[in-house]
């Protein structure tokens, strides 16, 4: 089941957040990051990541959750996405061509939304003592 789909930066296919468990509902299993090439090739990029893609932490302090969509590095080589892990929201990345998914911005907080720029990542996040603040992480994360 595909939840989100967007063009790859080179226009040669799509990145999707989806799962392949056809007998389960949208939120009953972990979403993964996949690429689908214009030639029909399909590749699961986050097979070893045992967390769902997306931010699924609810609160009375904000409405909704972070946008469930991919972001890309300026050179188009990395896909950035949110994950939910033990009550916290983090930003991860994975190479478009495949490789290990890596934590980019973590911590004891719920990242609500983020943008990728050449000189780092800006994001909004909430903690128990700060409902929503704006943050900046340098290109190598925090």
C-alpha positions as a printed NumPy array, in Angstrom:
array([[  0.   ,   0.   ,   0.   ],
       [  1.508,   3.333,  -1.061],
       [  1.05 ,   6.178,   1.411],
       [  3.205,   8.899,  -0.178],
       [  4.775,   9.281,  -3.6  ],
       [  7.037,  12.006,  -5.018],
       [  9.37 ,  12.4  ,  -7.998],
       [ 13.064,  11.657,  -7.542],
       [ 15.156,  14.809,  -8.111],
       [ 16.561,  13.479, -11.412],
       [ 13.022,  12.774, -12.7  ],
       [ 13.95 ,   9.155, -13.404],
       [ 11.388,   7.63 , -11.048],
       [  9.641,   8.027,  -7.729],
       [ 10.32 ,   7.677,  -4.04 ],
       [  7.446,   6.155,  -2.09 ],
       [  6.666,   5.529,   1.56 ],
       [  4.814,   2.226,   1.519],
       [  4.603,  -1.343,   2.76 ],
       [  4.116,  -4.618,   0.944],
       [  1.93 ,  -6.401,   3.51 ],
       [ -1.231,  -6.583,   1.422],
       [ -3.381,  -7.949,   4.266],
       [ -2.641,  -5.093,   6.658],
       [ -4.034,  -1.579,   6.906],
       [ -2.126,   1.657,   6.366],
       [ -0.976,   2.058,   9.971],
       [ -0.847,  -1.63 ,  10.935],
       [  2.72 ,  -2.131,   9.723],
       [  5.907,  -0.125,   9.248],
       [  6.119,   2.088,   6.198],
       [  9.451,   1.831,   4.356],
       [ 11.268,   4.042,   1.829],
       [ 11.226,   2.6  ,  -1.701],
       [ 12.269,   3.832,  -5.135],
       [ 10.466,   2.956,  -8.35 ],
       [ 12.437,   3.623, -11.52 ],
       [ 10.875,   4.65 , -14.809],
       [ 12.177,   1.314, -16.159],
       [ 10.046,  -0.554, -13.588],
       [ 12.843,  -1.322, -11.122],
       [ 11.729,  -1.379,  -7.475],
       [ 14.1  ,  -1.074,  -4.523],
       [ 13.344,  -1.06 ,  -0.767],
       [ 15.917,   1.318,   0.777],
       [ 15.121,   0.879,   4.481],
       [ 14.766,  -2.878,   4.814],
       [ 16.969,  -2.994,   7.946],
       [ 15.222,  -0.045,   9.646],
       [ 12.701,  -1.523,  12.099],
       [ 10.773,   1.711,  12.64 ],
       [  7.972,   3.207,  10.621],
       [  8.554,   6.157,   8.314],
       [  6.554,   9.154,   9.472],
       [  5.703,  10.992,  12.652],
       [  2.779,   9.394,  14.46 ],
       [  2.886,  10.979,  17.917],
       [ -0.296,  12.793,  18.927],
       [ -0.645,  15.686,  21.34 ],
       [ -3.072,  18.326,  22.49 ],
       [ -0.364,  20.961,  21.967],
       [ -0.374,  20.866,  18.156],
       [ -2.752,  19.625,  15.508],
       [ -1.734,  16.818,  13.228],
       [  1.702,  15.37 ,  12.769],
       [  4.661,  16.157,  10.547],
       [  4.2  ,  16.05 ,   6.811],
       [  4.543,  12.511,   5.536],
       [  6.68 ,  13.265,   2.482],
       [ 10.304,  12.877,   1.445],
       [ 12.826,  15.694,   1.277],
       [ 16.051,  15.522,  -0.723],
       [ 19.621,  16.743,  -0.305],
       [ 20.527,  19.592,  -2.66 ],
       [ 22.614,  17.22 ,  -4.784],
       [ 19.713,  14.741,  -4.993],
       [ 21.735,  11.868,  -3.508],
       [ 19.948,  11.517,  -0.142],
       [ 16.312,  11.08 ,   0.852],
       [ 15.382,  12.573,   4.238],
       [ 12.323,  11.41 ,   6.197],
       [ 10.797,  11.412,   9.683],
       [ 10.531,   8.29 ,  11.845],
       [  8.857,   7.593,  15.188],
       [ 10.933,   5.773,  17.808],
       [ 10.036,   5.254,  21.487],
       [  7.918,   8.379,  21.779],
       [ 10.342,  10.615,  19.87 ],
       [ 10.422,  11.84 ,  16.295],
       [ 13.74 ,  11.848,  14.413],
       [ 15.066,  12.752,  10.978],
       [ 16.798,   9.97 ,   9.07 ],
       [ 18.405,   9.813,   5.639],
       [ 19.084,   7.041,   3.149],
       [ 21.009,   7.22 ,  -0.147],
       [ 18.763,   7.255,  -3.235],
       [ 20.89 ,   4.501,  -4.776],
       [ 20.677,   2.343,  -1.634],
       [ 22.721,   1.981,   1.531],
       [ 22.335,   2.292,   5.259],
       [ 19.623,   4.502,   6.762],
       [ 21.265,   6.944,   9.187],
       [ 20.059,   9.121,  12.045],
       [ 20.544,  12.783,  11.08 ],
       [ 18.721,  14.63 ,  13.88 ],
       [ 17.634,  12.811,  17.033],
       [ 17.077,  13.592,  20.677],
       [ 14.304,  13.463,  23.232],
       [ 11.799,  15.495,  21.255],
       [  9.109,  15.212,  18.638],
       [ 10.252,  16.715,  15.333],
       [  7.117,  18.111,  13.731],
       [  8.374,  19.282,  10.351],
       [ 11.652,  20.093,   8.637],
       [ 13.322,  21.601,   5.59 ],
       [ 16.659,  20.709,   4.012],
       [ 18.996,  23.48 ,   2.837],
       [ 22.555,  23.503,   1.566],
       [ 23.923,  24.562,   4.947],
       [ 21.846,  22.363,   7.218],
       [ 18.372,  21.409,   8.304],
       [ 15.804,  23.64 ,   9.971],
       [ 13.053,  21.965,  11.931],
       [ 10.276,  22.551,  14.412],
       [ 10.142,  20.301,  17.45 ],
       [  8.301,  19.93 ,  20.732],
       [  9.324,  18.674,  24.156],
       [  7.427,  18.406,  27.426],
       [  8.701,  21.845,  28.506],
       [  8.738,  23.598,  25.092],
       [  5.568,  22.965,  23.07 ],
       [  7.047,  24.167,  19.758],
       [ 10.431,  25.711,  18.974],
       [ 12.449,  26.323,  15.81 ],
       [ 15.854,  24.622,  15.515],
       [ 18.811,  24.435,  13.145],
       [ 21.163,  21.471,  12.659],
       [ 24.412,  21.782,  10.687],
       [ 24.861,  19.514,   7.632],
       [ 26.323,  16.659,   9.712],
       [ 23.3  ,  16.67 ,  12.095],
       [ 23.125,  16.956,  15.895]])
